[in-house]
XYZ file of C-alpha atoms in Angstrom:
368
model
C 43.700 -4.378 -92.770
C 47.054 -4.101 -91.064
C 48.166 -4.190 -87.671
C 51.439 -2.609 -88.151
C 53.403 -0.454 -90.633
C 55.635 -3.168 -91.519
C 52.798 -5.043 -92.765
C 51.131 -1.773 -94.627
C 54.230 -2.110 -96.981
C 54.135 -5.677 -97.540
C 50.287 -5.573 -98.366
C 50.608 -2.798 -100.670
C 53.581 -4.432 -102.546
C 51.517 -7.559 -102.746
C 49.060 -5.680 -105.208
C 46.534 -3.784 -101.981
C 45.440 -0.770 -103.394
C 44.427 0.598 -100.263
C 45.495 -0.670 -96.367
C 43.810 0.231 -93.270
C 45.936 0.114 -90.115
C 43.141 0.252 -87.440
C 44.786 0.685 -84.420
C 46.347 3.956 -86.011
C 43.050 4.865 -87.227
C 41.214 4.171 -83.654
C 43.979 5.820 -81.565
C 44.252 9.051 -83.866
C 40.423 9.548 -83.382
C 40.791 9.060 -79.840
C 43.333 11.590 -80.025
C 41.167 14.423 -81.555
C 38.393 14.012 -79.297
C 40.572 14.357 -75.883
C 39.770 17.399 -73.960
C 43.269 18.742 -74.223
C 44.360 22.079 -72.726
C 43.601 24.353 -75.563
C 40.307 25.160 -77.815
C 41.495 24.821 -81.015
C 39.575 23.164 -83.350
C 40.963 19.621 -84.880
C 40.288 19.157 -88.522
C 38.529 15.624 -89.328
C 37.809 16.352 -92.801
C 37.922 18.336 -96.098
C 35.409 18.347 -98.323
C 34.618 20.950 -101.284
C 36.732 23.527 -99.840
C 35.059 23.191 -96.541
C 36.938 22.413 -93.450
C 34.951 19.990 -90.620
C 36.585 20.019 -87.414
C 35.925 19.407 -83.942
C 36.765 21.308 -80.747
C 36.172 20.932 -77.348
C 33.780 23.509 -75.178
C 35.602 22.873 -71.888
C 37.211 25.797 -70.227
C 36.103 28.264 -72.620
C 33.560 31.053 -72.986
C 31.183 28.853 -74.749
C 30.327 26.686 -71.942
C 26.625 27.361 -70.145
C 25.616 29.486 -73.378
C 23.056 28.398 -76.197
C 23.964 28.485 -79.872
C 21.738 31.834 -80.458
C 23.511 33.628 -77.657
C 27.287 32.595 -78.797
C 26.418 33.381 -82.578
C 29.666 32.021 -83.996
C 28.216 31.977 -87.714
C 27.883 35.888 -87.177
C 30.711 36.631 -85.621
C 33.269 33.927 -87.320
C 31.459 32.792 -90.170
C 31.724 28.887 -89.069
C 28.473 26.962 -88.854
C 27.842 24.618 -85.803
C 26.399 21.338 -87.421
C 26.147 19.209 -84.553
C 27.079 18.887 -80.929
C 28.403 15.608 -79.228
C 27.539 14.859 -75.695
C 28.748 11.686 -74.040
C 28.783 9.918 -77.279
C 25.621 11.617 -78.708
C 25.291 13.521 -81.554
C 22.671 16.565 -80.916
C 21.300 18.708 -83.730
C 22.841 21.987 -83.757
C 19.531 23.719 -82.905
C 19.469 27.398 -81.732
C 18.422 26.488 -77.829
C 21.121 23.956 -77.673
C 23.148 24.730 -74.519
C 26.729 23.965 -74.646
C 28.043 22.073 -71.271
C 31.262 21.301 -70.128
C 31.683 18.067 -72.120
C 30.266 19.322 -75.204
C 32.454 18.564 -78.666
C 30.862 21.523 -81.000
C 30.996 20.138 -84.823
C 32.134 22.988 -86.980
C 32.012 23.786 -90.668
C 33.651 26.327 -92.222
C 36.973 27.908 -94.292
C 40.756 27.328 -92.589
C 40.268 31.257 -92.406
C 37.328 31.263 -90.579
C 38.250 28.524 -88.479
C 41.767 30.091 -87.484
C 39.549 33.192 -86.641
C 37.344 31.221 -84.076
C 40.473 29.498 -82.632
C 42.211 32.812 -81.747
C 39.044 34.137 -80.377
C 37.886 31.424 -78.085
C 40.697 30.742 -76.118
C 40.700 28.370 -72.847
C 40.158 30.528 -69.956
C 42.851 31.065 -67.111
C 43.504 28.227 -64.891
C 41.109 29.213 -61.907
C 38.580 31.306 -63.636
C 35.041 30.219 -63.712
C 32.954 29.179 -66.880
C 29.174 30.404 -67.528
C 27.858 28.022 -65.314
C 30.328 28.827 -62.385
C 32.475 25.744 -63.073
C 36.447 26.175 -62.387
C 38.487 26.005 -65.058
C 41.394 24.313 -63.128
C 45.138 23.118 -63.860
C 45.082 19.876 -66.452
C 47.548 17.060 -66.020
C 48.641 14.635 -68.530
C 46.289 12.305 -70.419
C 46.089 8.971 -68.960
C 46.285 6.047 -71.435
C 45.483 2.741 -70.091
C 47.268 0.216 -72.301
C 50.379 0.354 -74.444
C 49.113 -1.907 -77.334
C 48.726 -0.352 -80.817
C 45.710 1.815 -79.986
C 47.390 3.427 -76.873
C 50.722 3.975 -78.471
C 48.827 5.713 -81.747
C 46.889 7.708 -79.259
C 50.337 8.744 -77.426
C 51.931 9.815 -80.667
C 49.075 11.974 -82.223
C 49.022 13.569 -78.414
C 53.232 13.828 -78.653
C 52.616 15.500 -82.216
C 50.314 18.030 -80.566
C 52.526 18.656 -77.697
C 50.081 17.604 -75.046
C 51.476 15.611 -72.281
C 50.319 12.037 -71.487
C 51.431 8.954 -69.119
C 50.610 5.557 -70.470
C 50.217 2.548 -68.126
C 51.431 -0.616 -68.987
C 51.723 -4.237 -67.050
C 53.677 -5.601 -69.710
C 57.610 -4.720 -69.156
C 58.338 -5.713 -72.599
C 55.987 -2.786 -74.226
C 57.223 -0.362 -71.901
C 59.590 2.099 -74.266
C 60.159 5.120 -72.012
C 60.513 5.586 -68.291
C 59.019 9.189 -68.506
C 56.165 8.415 -70.521
C 55.245 4.768 -69.504
C 54.195 3.894 -65.659
C 54.457 -0.024 -65.086
C 51.905 -1.685 -63.559
C 48.315 -2.500 -63.466
C 45.830 -0.399 -64.542
C 43.431 -1.417 -61.832
C 45.559 -0.518 -58.924
C 44.772 2.769 -57.584
C 48.280 3.610 -56.610
C 49.554 2.786 -60.440
C 47.141 5.348 -61.455
C 47.912 7.777 -59.232
C 51.661 7.606 -60.253
C 50.054 8.138 -64.016
C 48.669 11.219 -62.996
C 45.020 10.390 -62.879
C 43.871 12.889 -60.063
C 44.529 15.575 -62.657
C 44.034 13.898 -65.580
C 41.592 16.047 -68.349
C 41.077 12.800 -70.437
C 41.339 8.795 -69.649
C 41.967 6.377 -72.342
C 41.181 2.872 -72.271
C 42.563 0.808 -74.899
C 42.908 -2.717 -73.849
C 41.963 -5.537 -76.152
C 39.515 -7.280 -73.689
C 36.141 -5.620 -73.782
C 35.182 -6.917 -70.144
C 38.711 -5.221 -68.527
C 37.727 -1.624 -70.624
C 34.370 -1.925 -69.124
C 35.480 -2.744 -65.672
C 38.082 0.166 -66.018
C 35.727 2.702 -67.362
C 33.529 1.982 -64.307
C 36.231 2.248 -61.670
C 37.830 5.355 -63.312
C 34.423 7.047 -63.618
C 34.058 6.613 -60.090
C 37.846 7.956 -59.188
C 37.130 11.266 -61.622
C 33.372 11.975 -62.295
C 33.976 14.989 -64.508
C 37.013 13.700 -66.358
C 36.672 12.603 -70.085
C 36.753 9.117 -70.352
C 37.251 7.438 -74.090
C 37.278 3.861 -74.584
C 37.605 1.053 -77.556
C 35.667 -2.245 -77.573
C 36.163 -5.427 -80.020
C 32.372 -5.966 -80.571
C 30.011 -3.836 -81.757
C 27.429 -5.226 -79.214
C 29.359 -3.688 -76.406
C 29.278 -0.099 -77.393
C 26.105 0.743 -75.490
C 27.585 -0.896 -72.365
C 30.589 1.256 -72.535
C 28.515 4.140 -72.561
C 26.125 3.042 -69.695
C 29.611 2.690 -67.457
C 30.513 6.522 -67.964
C 32.059 6.600 -71.227
C 32.138 9.707 -73.072
C 33.028 8.481 -76.640
C 33.494 4.877 -77.484
C 35.147 3.245 -80.876
C 35.077 -0.214 -82.453
C 37.397 -1.435 -84.817
C 34.209 -2.312 -86.756
C 32.711 1.137 -86.910
C 35.851 3.077 -87.370
C 36.935 0.229 -90.129
C 33.594 0.670 -92.186
C 33.818 4.709 -92.099
C 37.162 4.519 -93.554
C 36.777 1.652 -95.788
C 33.532 3.812 -97.255
C 35.371 6.816 -97.927
C 38.003 5.519 -99.672
C 35.128 3.677 -101.925
C 33.068 6.383 -101.894
C 32.110 8.669 -104.852
C 33.004 12.375 -104.373
C 29.480 13.482 -103.293
C 29.491 11.890 -100.331
C 31.766 11.727 -97.020
C 31.276 9.506 -94.029
C 32.552 11.097 -90.671
C 32.704 9.179 -87.255
C 29.350 7.996 -85.627
C 27.623 8.158 -88.655
C 27.442 11.927 -89.636
C 27.310 12.187 -93.151
C 28.732 15.619 -95.538
C 27.053 15.330 -99.093
C 26.768 17.401 -102.122
C 24.102 17.694 -104.857
C 22.486 20.165 -106.810
C 19.360 22.063 -105.597
C 16.289 19.568 -106.379
C 13.757 21.429 -108.682
C 11.221 21.936 -105.500
C 14.193 24.097 -104.103
C 15.126 26.155 -107.090
C 14.169 29.653 -106.665
C 13.029 29.420 -103.206
C 15.113 30.880 -100.117
C 16.812 28.627 -97.289
C 14.819 30.241 -94.867
C 11.449 29.655 -96.427
C 12.824 25.883 -97.015
C 12.941 25.084 -93.648
C 15.375 22.307 -94.276
C 16.624 21.469 -90.888
C 13.350 21.449 -89.376
C 12.004 19.093 -92.265
C 15.028 16.791 -92.458
C 17.483 17.449 -89.924
C 20.154 18.319 -92.618
C 22.094 21.741 -92.598
C 23.359 23.675 -95.769
C 26.799 24.466 -94.918
C 27.901 25.929 -98.061
C 26.955 26.689 -101.488
C 29.484 25.744 -104.165
C 29.623 28.307 -107.288
C 32.114 27.690 -110.171
C 34.396 26.234 -107.823
C 34.480 28.670 -104.961
C 32.933 27.588 -101.537
C 30.590 30.449 -99.920
C 29.746 29.712 -96.273
C 28.820 32.934 -94.842
C 24.857 32.272 -96.651
C 22.379 34.654 -97.211
C 18.914 32.815 -95.870
C 17.120 35.125 -97.998
C 18.566 34.791 -101.396
C 16.933 32.488 -103.936
C 18.791 29.133 -104.826
C 19.661 28.972 -108.230
C 19.597 25.772 -110.478
C 23.811 25.968 -111.148
C 25.190 25.843 -107.852
C 25.788 22.486 -105.640
C 24.657 22.469 -101.890
C 26.883 21.023 -99.232
C 24.873 19.546 -96.547
C 25.561 17.615 -93.202
C 23.670 15.407 -91.156
C 23.086 12.052 -89.897
C 22.620 9.273 -92.405
C 19.013 9.251 -91.364
C 18.717 12.958 -92.163
C 20.204 12.327 -95.653
C 17.773 9.629 -96.221
C 14.852 12.362 -95.277
C 16.250 14.733 -97.302
C 16.216 12.569 -100.467
C 13.080 11.199 -99.427
C 11.309 14.877 -99.070
C 13.141 16.752 -102.127
C 13.990 14.036 -104.526
C 12.459 10.559 -104.374
C 8.780 11.825 -103.739
C 9.399 14.732 -106.594
C 10.156 11.920 -108.939
C 7.628 9.979 -107.730
C 4.892 12.392 -107.827
C 6.293 13.336 -111.590
C 5.638 9.544 -112.694
C 2.363 9.724 -111.161
C 1.549 12.894 -113.220
C 2.587 11.530 -116.281
C 0.787 8.341 -115.611
C -2.396 10.134 -114.613
C -2.130 11.988 -118.324
C -1.140 8.675 -120.400
C -4.227 7.236 -118.644
C -6.500 10.359 -119.671
C -5.194 10.506 -123.299
C -6.069 6.471 -123.423
C -9.516 7.186 -122.161
C -10.115 10.035 -124.385
């Protein structure tokens, strides 16, 4: 791991095959999650020709409707594979209702996601979403702390063309008078100079967990409906930050572990943020010849088949009534628990049952 770009070069010259700059990774993850004034999807991974992306529902036609009512797969071919609400991943069940704070996890091809982006544009300022909430004008994202994580988040927002302000009390860390506000983030006057009253999102990035907890509580009282993202140093403080009102929390430990796993992984698995897993495998023998509709994989395991790879070509517009052939690969997405349930139900148990049948036959022959 490295704390700066210079250290990355030094460690690579020293012989490292992979170097993780954790501050950069956490900052970029925050920037992806921020409710910026756009409905455009943010790509978080590519796998087997599928693009996995996240998109905010805030200010769009999605708010207040269920996934069945939206029919995104029918309209654009994209599959909703999960819904984040205040740091908790919910399965994409047909009756799941989309709220202002919801972040949808989508899977599809680049063309399908582009079609979604073009159609699901934000509503005009002052218009109302389906649940009657106004879609007001948005100010800059407020970043509390100008350290490595804060600067990385700001750089990602700058590349995306989203306005931001960094609140920093150390004059030596202030890089630009226009983008920085010098002062203490616990001072209401300083926060208002940074634009907190109109900020769509607030990112809490100091290196002190107690201070981050305090600032999260403070900002939640000031802005009940703003998106609040925070970082923690100690993993045990994750749940405390969520109880304080944060919508999304990351730690160096979880971020570094996910990135290290993906760099060391086999090509058959990809670990996304917060334990979301994309994996591929050939249909187990018990599924070959059966249709996805009759298999009920999501209900039985919590896994969602988002694509079928046949001869190197991925198909996302799945026919639920077509029998599964043996010579394809399924691409599935789920939590890690869901993956374990899938393997236990369709792979491990079947192997165990086959062994039991073989042993019974062997015992029968010996008795004869």
